[in-house]
Short mmCIF file of N, CA and C and ligand atoms in Angstrom, two decimals:
data_model
loop_
_atom_site.label_atom_id
_atom_site.label_comp_id
_atom_site.label_asym_id
_atom_site.label_seq_id
_atom_site.Cartn_x
_atom_site.Cartn_y
_atom_site.Cartn_z
N UNK A 1 88.33 109.88 100.19
CA UNK A 1 88.28 108.64 100.47
C UNK A 1 87.75 108.42 102.03
N UNK A 2 87.35 107.71 102.36
CA UNK A 2 87.24 107.71 104.23
C UNK A 2 88.18 106.97 104.53
N UNK A 3 88.46 107.30 105.73
CA UNK A 3 89.56 107.00 106.13
C UNK A 3 89.20 106.36 107.85
N UNK A 4 89.88 105.42 108.38
CA UNK A 4 89.43 104.63 109.76
C UNK A 4 90.73 104.77 110.53
N UNK A 5 90.62 104.77 112.07
CA UNK A 5 91.81 104.65 112.79
C UNK A 5 91.22 102.93 113.42
N UNK A 6 92.50 102.27 113.39
CA UNK A 6 92.39 100.79 113.72
C UNK A 6 93.37 100.65 114.80
N UNK A 7 93.58 100.07 116.07
CA UNK A 7 94.16 99.80 117.19
C UNK A 7 94.71 98.41 117.19
N UNK A 8 95.75 97.84 116.72
CA UNK A 8 95.97 96.61 117.54
C UNK A 8 96.29 97.00 118.99
N UNK A 9 95.34 96.27 120.14
CA UNK A 9 95.23 96.67 121.33
C UNK A 9 96.83 95.82 122.24
N UNK A 10 97.21 96.34 123.31
CA UNK A 10 98.01 95.36 123.98
C UNK A 10 97.96 94.10 124.15
N UNK A 11 97.05 93.59 124.17
CA UNK A 11 96.61 92.04 124.04
C UNK A 11 97.16 91.51 122.59
N UNK A 12 96.82 91.95 121.62
CA UNK A 12 97.20 91.87 120.00
C UNK A 12 98.42 92.14 120.06
N UNK A 13 99.50 92.83 120.84
CA UNK A 13 100.79 93.03 120.64
C UNK A 13 101.26 91.86 121.20
N UNK A 14 100.89 91.82 122.52
CA UNK A 14 101.68 90.62 123.51
C UNK A 14 101.20 89.33 123.13
N UNK A 15 100.45 88.97 122.49
CA UNK A 15 99.96 87.59 121.60
C UNK A 15 100.92 87.53 120.17
N UNK A 16 101.29 88.20 120.07
CA UNK A 16 101.75 87.99 118.51
C UNK A 16 101.51 88.27 117.13
N UNK A 17 100.20 88.94 117.47
CA UNK A 17 98.77 88.89 116.38
C UNK A 17 98.99 90.40 115.59
N UNK A 18 99.86 90.98 115.69
CA UNK A 18 100.18 92.54 114.82
C UNK A 18 99.84 91.96 113.27
N UNK A 19 100.94 91.03 113.11
CA UNK A 19 100.90 90.75 111.52
C UNK A 19 99.17 90.12 111.19
N UNK A 20 98.55 89.14 111.84
CA UNK A 20 97.72 88.28 111.64
C UNK A 20 96.64 89.51 111.23
N UNK A 21 96.56 90.51 112.58
CA UNK A 21 95.25 91.53 112.05
C UNK A 21 95.39 92.21 110.85
N UNK A 22 96.91 93.11 111.02
CA UNK A 22 97.12 93.52 109.62
C UNK A 22 96.97 92.44 108.36
N UNK A 23 97.54 91.73 108.39
CA UNK A 23 97.25 90.72 107.12
C UNK A 23 95.73 90.81 106.72
N UNK A 24 94.98 90.64 107.67
CA UNK A 24 93.33 90.28 107.34
C UNK A 24 92.76 91.50 106.66
N UNK A 25 93.27 93.30 107.14
CA UNK A 25 93.03 93.88 106.54
C UNK A 25 93.31 94.57 105.20
N UNK A 26 94.43 94.11 105.03
CA UNK A 26 95.26 94.20 104.10
C UNK A 26 95.00 93.08 102.35
N UNK A 27 94.84 92.17 103.03
CA UNK A 27 93.84 91.20 101.94
C UNK A 27 92.61 91.34 101.46
N UNK A 28 92.14 91.87 102.39
CA UNK A 28 90.37 92.30 102.51
C UNK A 28 90.28 93.71 101.16
N UNK A 29 91.80 94.50 101.07
CA UNK A 29 92.33 95.22 100.13
C UNK A 29 91.99 97.11 100.74
N UNK A 30 91.75 97.07 102.07
CA UNK A 30 92.14 98.32 102.43
C UNK A 30 93.45 99.22 102.35
N UNK A 31 93.43 100.12 102.15
CA UNK A 31 94.78 100.91 102.00
C UNK A 31 95.34 101.18 103.12
N UNK A 32 96.38 100.74 103.60
CA UNK A 32 97.22 101.22 105.05
C UNK A 32 97.95 103.03 104.32
N UNK A 33 97.65 103.72 105.42
CA UNK A 33 97.87 105.28 104.90
C UNK A 33 98.50 105.76 106.50
N UNK A 34 99.08 105.01 107.33
CA UNK A 34 99.80 105.37 108.29
C UNK A 34 100.15 104.16 109.65
N UNK A 35 100.75 104.18 110.17
CA UNK A 35 101.07 103.09 110.87
C UNK A 35 102.46 103.56 112.22
N UNK A 36 101.93 103.16 113.21
CA UNK A 36 103.00 103.25 114.31
C UNK A 36 102.78 102.51 115.49
N UNK A 37 103.78 101.84 116.27
CA UNK A 37 104.28 101.11 117.51
C UNK A 37 104.03 102.44 118.28
N UNK A 38 103.26 102.42 119.68
CA UNK A 38 103.44 103.57 120.54
C UNK A 38 102.90 102.98 121.57
N UNK A 39 103.20 103.66 122.79
CA UNK A 39 101.99 103.25 124.15
C UNK A 39 101.12 104.96 124.27
N UNK A 40 100.05 104.12 124.51
CA UNK A 40 99.14 105.30 124.71
C UNK A 40 98.99 105.65 126.24
N UNK A 41 99.18 107.14 126.37
CA UNK A 41 99.10 107.34 127.82
C UNK A 41 97.70 107.38 128.47
N UNK A 42 97.46 107.97 129.63
CA UNK A 42 96.49 108.06 130.19
C UNK A 42 95.41 109.04 129.55
N UNK A 43 96.19 110.02 129.54
CA UNK A 43 95.47 111.31 129.20
C UNK A 43 94.84 110.93 127.48
N UNK A 44 96.00 110.43 126.54
CA UNK A 44 95.36 109.72 125.30
C UNK A 44 94.22 108.69 125.73
N UNK A 45 94.27 107.86 126.19
CA UNK A 45 93.44 106.93 126.77
C UNK A 45 92.10 107.54 126.84
N UNK A 46 92.16 108.25 128.24
CA UNK A 46 90.95 109.11 128.43
C UNK A 46 90.37 109.94 127.03
N UNK A 47 90.74 110.58 126.41
CA UNK A 47 90.41 111.41 125.55
C UNK A 47 89.80 110.05 124.24
N UNK A 48 90.51 109.11 124.13
CA UNK A 48 89.82 108.10 122.96
C UNK A 48 88.87 107.66 123.15
N UNK A 49 88.56 107.33 124.52
CA UNK A 49 87.54 106.65 125.29
C UNK A 49 86.46 107.05 126.08
N UNK A 50 86.49 108.51 125.57
CA UNK A 50 85.87 109.45 126.24
C UNK A 50 84.15 109.28 126.26
N UNK A 51 83.97 108.52 125.14
CA UNK A 51 82.06 108.04 125.16
C UNK A 51 81.97 107.13 126.41
N UNK A 52 82.93 106.58 126.93
CA UNK A 52 82.99 105.73 128.27
C UNK A 52 83.05 105.82 129.55
N UNK A 53 83.29 107.42 129.34
CA UNK A 53 83.72 107.74 130.76
C UNK A 53 82.70 107.23 132.02
N UNK A 54 81.22 107.13 131.77
CA UNK A 54 80.93 106.81 132.83
C UNK A 54 80.21 105.38 133.04
N UNK A 55 80.80 104.77 131.92
CA UNK A 55 80.83 103.18 132.38
C UNK A 55 81.58 102.45 133.10
N UNK A 56 80.94 101.09 133.91
CA UNK A 56 81.82 100.45 134.97
C UNK A 56 82.79 100.10 134.77
N UNK A 57 83.07 100.17 133.61
CA UNK A 57 84.29 99.42 133.00
C UNK A 57 85.13 100.18 132.47
N UNK A 58 85.21 101.48 132.78
CA UNK A 58 85.81 102.58 131.73
C UNK A 58 87.47 102.75 132.49
N UNK A 59 87.39 102.62 133.92
CA UNK A 59 88.85 102.48 134.82
C UNK A 59 89.81 101.26 133.92
N UNK A 60 89.05 100.16 134.13
CA UNK A 60 89.92 98.88 133.58
C UNK A 60 90.26 99.08 132.06
N UNK A 61 89.42 99.85 131.27
CA UNK A 61 89.65 99.99 130.11
C UNK A 61 90.83 100.67 129.52
N UNK A 62 90.95 101.86 130.39
CA UNK A 62 92.18 102.73 130.65
C UNK A 62 93.45 102.19 130.95
N UNK A 63 93.29 101.60 131.88
CA UNK A 63 94.43 100.23 132.57
C UNK A 63 95.14 99.74 131.47
N UNK A 64 93.97 98.94 130.56
CA UNK A 64 94.33 97.62 129.67
C UNK A 64 95.26 99.03 128.47
N UNK A 65 94.46 99.57 127.93
CA UNK A 65 94.77 100.30 126.89
C UNK A 65 96.35 101.15 127.10
N UNK A 66 96.47 101.51 128.40
CA UNK A 66 97.94 101.96 128.70
C UNK A 66 98.90 101.00 129.20
N UNK A 67 98.50 99.83 129.00
CA UNK A 67 99.53 98.89 129.94
C UNK A 67 100.66 98.14 129.10
N UNK A 68 100.59 98.22 127.80
CA UNK A 68 101.08 97.81 126.70
C UNK A 68 101.23 98.76 125.29
N UNK A 69 102.14 98.87 124.55
CA UNK A 69 102.35 99.23 122.97
C UNK A 69 100.63 98.73 122.73
N UNK A 70 100.64 99.66 121.49
CA UNK A 70 99.54 99.48 120.62
C UNK A 70 100.23 99.47 119.42
N UNK A 71 99.48 99.17 118.01
CA UNK A 71 99.83 100.17 116.91
C UNK A 71 98.70 100.34 116.34
N UNK A 72 99.08 101.64 116.26
CA UNK A 72 97.62 102.64 115.79
C UNK A 72 98.29 102.55 114.31
N UNK A 73 97.03 102.38 113.63
CA UNK A 73 96.69 102.55 112.17
C UNK A 73 96.18 103.22 111.57
N UNK A 74 95.95 103.65 110.33
CA UNK A 74 95.07 104.66 109.41
C UNK A 74 94.75 103.89 108.31
N UNK A 75 93.40 103.74 108.18
CA UNK A 75 93.43 102.37 106.80
C UNK A 75 92.28 103.30 105.81
N UNK A 76 92.07 103.12 104.89
CA UNK A 76 91.37 103.70 103.71
C UNK A 76 90.72 102.86 102.63
N UNK A 77 89.43 103.58 102.79
CA UNK A 77 88.51 102.32 101.58
C UNK A 77 87.11 103.62 101.42
N UNK A 78 86.45 103.08 100.36
CA UNK A 78 85.54 103.66 99.99
C UNK A 78 84.32 103.37 101.48
N UNK A 79 84.26 102.52 101.82
CA UNK A 79 83.74 102.72 103.38
C UNK A 79 84.32 101.81 104.02
N UNK A 80 85.45 102.37 104.82
CA UNK A 80 86.66 102.14 105.40
C UNK A 80 86.23 101.84 107.05
N UNK A 81 84.99 102.65 107.12
CA UNK A 81 84.74 102.33 108.52
C UNK A 81 83.84 101.12 109.16
N UNK A 82 83.04 100.63 107.75
CA UNK A 82 81.84 99.72 107.71
C UNK A 82 83.05 98.12 107.35
N UNK A 83 84.03 98.76 106.72
CA UNK A 83 84.63 97.22 106.09
C UNK A 83 86.04 96.75 107.48
N UNK A 84 86.41 98.04 108.01
CA UNK A 84 87.14 97.28 109.05
C UNK A 84 86.26 96.99 110.40
N UNK A 85 85.01 97.23 110.54
CA UNK A 85 84.09 96.99 111.70
C UNK A 85 83.93 95.51 111.39
N UNK A 86 83.28 94.95 110.16
CA UNK A 86 82.68 93.74 109.84
C UNK A 86 83.83 92.84 109.71
N UNK A 87 85.37 93.47 109.42
CA UNK A 87 85.90 92.24 109.73
C UNK A 87 86.50 92.28 111.03
N UNK A 88 86.71 92.95 111.58
CA UNK A 88 86.86 93.16 113.48
C UNK A 88 85.60 92.20 113.81
N UNK A 89 84.70 92.01 113.70
CA UNK A 89 83.46 91.39 114.58
C UNK A 89 82.97 92.15 115.40
N UNK A 90 82.10 91.61 116.17
CA UNK A 90 81.52 92.54 117.45
C UNK A 90 82.27 92.48 118.61
N UNK A 91 81.54 93.59 119.62
CA UNK A 91 82.27 93.89 120.35
C UNK A 91 82.60 92.52 121.82
N UNK A 92 81.71 91.88 121.77
CA UNK A 92 81.97 90.57 122.38
C UNK A 92 82.23 89.84 121.64
N UNK A 93 83.77 89.07 121.64
CA UNK A 93 84.56 87.97 121.01
C UNK A 93 83.63 86.74 120.97
N UNK A 94 82.62 86.25 122.09
CA UNK A 94 82.36 85.07 121.98
C UNK A 94 80.84 84.91 121.21
N UNK A 95 79.94 86.36 120.82
CA UNK A 95 79.01 86.45 119.75
C UNK A 95 79.58 86.66 118.37
N UNK A 96 80.64 86.97 118.64
CA UNK A 96 81.08 87.45 117.11
C UNK A 96 81.49 86.24 116.23
N UNK A 97 81.00 86.26 115.13
CA UNK A 97 80.88 85.05 114.29
C UNK A 97 82.46 84.60 113.56
N UNK A 98 82.50 83.30 113.86
CA UNK A 98 83.92 82.86 112.72
C UNK A 98 84.17 83.42 111.65
N UNK A 99 85.28 83.99 111.21
CA UNK A 99 85.80 84.63 109.90
C UNK A 99 86.36 86.24 110.47
N UNK A 100 85.69 86.54 111.81
CA UNK A 100 86.08 87.72 111.91
C UNK A 100 87.16 87.72 112.74
N UNK A 101 88.07 88.78 113.36
CA UNK A 101 89.32 88.99 113.86
C UNK A 101 88.88 88.43 115.19
N UNK A 102 87.87 88.95 115.92
CA UNK A 102 87.40 88.84 116.97
C UNK A 102 86.69 87.35 117.40
N UNK A 103 86.21 87.07 116.24
CA UNK A 103 85.67 85.48 116.42
C UNK A 103 86.13 84.39 116.39
N UNK A 104 87.62 84.66 115.27
CA UNK A 104 88.40 83.88 115.20
C UNK A 104 89.78 83.92 116.45
N UNK A 105 89.94 84.81 117.05
CA UNK A 105 91.54 84.75 117.53
C UNK A 105 90.96 85.62 119.27
N UNK A 106 89.58 85.38 119.53
CA UNK A 106 89.53 86.15 121.26
C UNK A 106 88.21 85.63 121.66
N UNK A 107 88.19 85.45 123.10
CA UNK A 107 87.09 85.16 123.70
C UNK A 107 86.36 85.95 124.82
N UNK A 108 87.62 87.21 125.08
CA UNK A 108 86.91 88.02 126.25
C UNK A 108 86.41 89.27 125.81
N UNK A 109 85.54 89.72 126.20
CA UNK A 109 85.13 91.30 125.83
C UNK A 109 86.21 92.20 126.11
N UNK A 110 86.76 91.81 127.49
CA UNK A 110 87.86 93.16 127.67
C UNK A 110 89.23 92.99 127.00
N UNK A 111 89.26 91.88 126.19
CA UNK A 111 90.68 91.24 125.59
C UNK A 111 90.24 91.20 124.35
N UNK A 112 89.24 91.98 123.59
CA UNK A 112 88.83 91.81 122.31
C UNK A 112 89.84 92.38 120.72
N UNK A 113 91.52 92.18 121.17
CA UNK A 113 92.25 92.28 120.20
C UNK A 113 92.41 93.65 119.53
N UNK A 114 91.33 94.47 119.09
CA UNK A 114 91.31 95.50 117.98
C UNK A 114 90.43 96.68 117.96
N UNK A 115 90.55 97.69 117.81
CA UNK A 115 89.68 98.74 117.87
C UNK A 115 89.54 99.22 116.62
N UNK A 116 87.93 99.64 116.20
CA UNK A 116 87.91 100.55 114.99
C UNK A 116 86.70 101.32 115.22
N UNK A 117 86.83 102.63 114.56
CA UNK A 117 86.04 103.63 114.49
C UNK A 117 85.13 102.92 114.47
N UNK A 118 83.97 103.61 115.16
CA UNK A 118 82.56 103.28 114.67
C UNK A 118 81.56 103.93 113.81
N UNK A 119 82.30 105.46 113.30
CA UNK A 119 81.64 105.97 112.44
C UNK A 119 82.11 106.99 111.92
N UNK A 120 82.35 107.41 110.78
CA UNK A 120 83.05 108.57 109.98
C UNK A 120 83.60 109.73 110.83
N UNK A 121 82.20 110.20 111.57
CA UNK A 121 82.79 111.08 112.42
C UNK A 121 83.88 110.44 113.72
N UNK A 122 83.29 109.88 114.27
CA UNK A 122 84.29 108.87 115.10
C UNK A 122 85.89 108.91 114.94
N UNK A 123 85.91 108.43 113.47
CA UNK A 123 87.03 108.47 112.75
C UNK A 123 87.99 109.63 112.57
N UNK A 124 87.31 110.89 112.51
CA UNK A 124 88.03 111.69 112.16
C UNK A 124 88.66 112.29 113.43
N UNK A 125 87.79 112.31 114.34
CA UNK A 125 87.76 112.56 115.60
C UNK A 125 89.39 111.73 116.46
N UNK A 126 89.09 110.53 116.26
CA UNK A 126 90.28 109.28 116.78
C UNK A 126 91.44 109.46 115.89
N UNK A 127 91.47 109.44 114.65
CA UNK A 127 92.35 109.71 113.78
C UNK A 127 93.37 110.64 114.21
N UNK A 128 92.47 112.36 114.25
CA UNK A 128 93.18 113.39 115.15
C UNK A 128 94.07 113.34 116.41
N UNK A 129 93.66 112.09 117.32
CA UNK A 129 94.20 112.07 118.05
C UNK A 129 95.60 111.04 118.39
N UNK A 130 95.56 110.15 117.37
CA UNK A 130 96.59 109.50 116.99
C UNK A 130 97.61 109.73 115.50
N UNK A 131 96.83 110.79 115.47
CA UNK A 131 97.81 111.08 114.13
C UNK A 131 97.87 112.53 113.45
N UNK A 132 99.37 112.97 113.00
CA UNK A 132 99.15 114.36 112.44
C UNK A 132 98.99 114.31 110.97
N UNK A 133 98.64 115.30 110.66
CA UNK A 133 98.55 115.36 109.20
C UNK A 133 99.35 114.41 108.10
N UNK A 134 100.72 115.01 108.37
CA UNK A 134 101.92 115.04 108.00
C UNK A 134 102.11 113.59 108.17
N UNK A 135 101.53 112.72 109.49
CA UNK A 135 102.16 111.27 109.30
C UNK A 135 101.06 110.24 108.16
N UNK A 136 99.89 110.77 107.50
CA UNK A 136 99.04 110.09 106.81
C UNK A 136 99.54 110.28 105.10
N UNK A 137 100.19 109.30 105.13
CA UNK A 137 100.76 109.48 103.65
C UNK A 137 99.92 108.94 102.51
N UNK A 138 100.11 109.81 101.29
CA UNK A 138 99.35 109.84 100.60
C UNK A 138 100.04 108.92 99.31
N UNK A 139 99.37 108.24 98.71
CA UNK A 139 100.15 106.83 97.42
C UNK A 139 99.30 106.57 96.59
N UNK A 140 99.52 106.33 95.52
CA UNK A 140 98.82 104.97 94.82
C UNK A 140 99.45 103.61 94.74
N UNK A 141 98.16 102.75 94.53
CA UNK A 141 98.74 101.36 94.52
C UNK A 141 98.93 101.15 93.42
N UNK A 142 99.19 100.39 92.87
CA UNK A 142 99.40 99.62 91.62
C UNK A 142 98.31 98.71 91.30
N UNK A 143 97.90 98.42 92.28
CA UNK A 143 96.59 97.11 92.21
C UNK A 143 95.31 98.10 92.19
N UNK A 144 94.85 98.74 92.90
CA UNK A 144 93.83 99.68 92.86
C UNK A 144 92.86 99.43 91.89
N UNK A 145 93.30 99.37 90.43
CA UNK A 145 92.63 98.79 89.40
C UNK A 145 91.76 97.74 89.33
N UNK A 146 92.62 96.45 89.73
CA UNK A 146 91.88 95.32 90.00
C UNK A 146 91.31 95.03 91.15
N UNK A 147 90.99 96.15 91.98
CA UNK A 147 90.34 96.01 93.15
C UNK A 147 88.77 96.31 93.43
N UNK A 148 88.85 97.43 92.22
CA UNK A 148 87.54 98.25 91.91
C UNK A 148 86.67 97.89 90.50
N UNK A 149 85.86 98.25 90.24
CA UNK A 149 85.10 97.97 89.16
C UNK A 149 85.06 99.49 88.40
P1 DAT B 201 83.93 98.68 120.04
O1 DAT B 201 85.49 98.30 120.54
O2 DAT B 201 83.48 97.11 119.74
O3 DAT B 201 83.74 99.82 119.60
P2 DAT B 201 82.61 99.91 122.43
O4 DAT B 201 83.00 101.32 122.09
O5 DAT B 201 81.31 99.69 122.86
O6 DAT B 201 83.17 98.50 121.63
O7 DAT B 201 83.26 99.59 123.85
C1 DAT B 201 84.92 99.96 124.10
C2 DAT B 201 85.49 98.72 124.67
O8 DAT B 201 85.28 98.85 125.98
C3 DAT B 201 85.48 97.11 123.92
O9 DAT B 201 86.11 97.24 122.97
C4 DAT B 201 85.91 96.43 125.41
C5 DAT B 201 85.44 97.32 126.25
N1 DAT B 201 83.95 97.07 126.89
C6 DAT B 201 82.72 97.18 126.21
N2 DAT B 201 81.87 96.86 126.62
C7 DAT B 201 82.44 96.14 128.06
C8 DAT B 201 81.65 95.51 129.33
N3 DAT B 201 80.13 95.49 129.10
N4 DAT B 201 82.52 94.70 129.98
C9 DAT B 201 84.15 95.09 129.48
N5 DAT B 201 84.55 95.93 128.78
C10 DAT B 201 83.41 96.43 127.90
MG1 MG B 202 83.95 101.83 120.13
#
């Protein structure tokens, strides 16, 4: 089963949207297998956003993600990466469709509430940055038979 990393970013925590964001993923049917409230330090921020190191917004991005706690989560589904990305919407909230987290709840590309891994390979790399294997919980849900044919 595919697993992906989701972060409720500092703006989501500060705006009281942790529950709203979790609820959207939970109601869609993804399975929560790891979760923690934590501060991201400079080293973790730089590793996590390493692909953007040469972009002009990199310094601001590191400052932002380290500015206040985040909620880090691991979510599982058959196509977890794609399911989370489509629930999140596009990077820029103003062009993100209504019905998505960013399209419904955000307006600024630098304050877009949520992170989701962009590929299964990124998900594996990012999950290993935020979670140990022991922090990912293996369990079955009673309603799984009602979620999939
Ligand atoms: P996403 O978070 O949709 O995967 P990304 O990986 O391209 O987007 O960029 C990571 C974050 O960096 C993004 O959520 C917000 C910020 N960012 C991206 N492009 C930006 C830009 N042009 N100006 C300011 N911040 C930007
Ligand atoms: Mg990305």
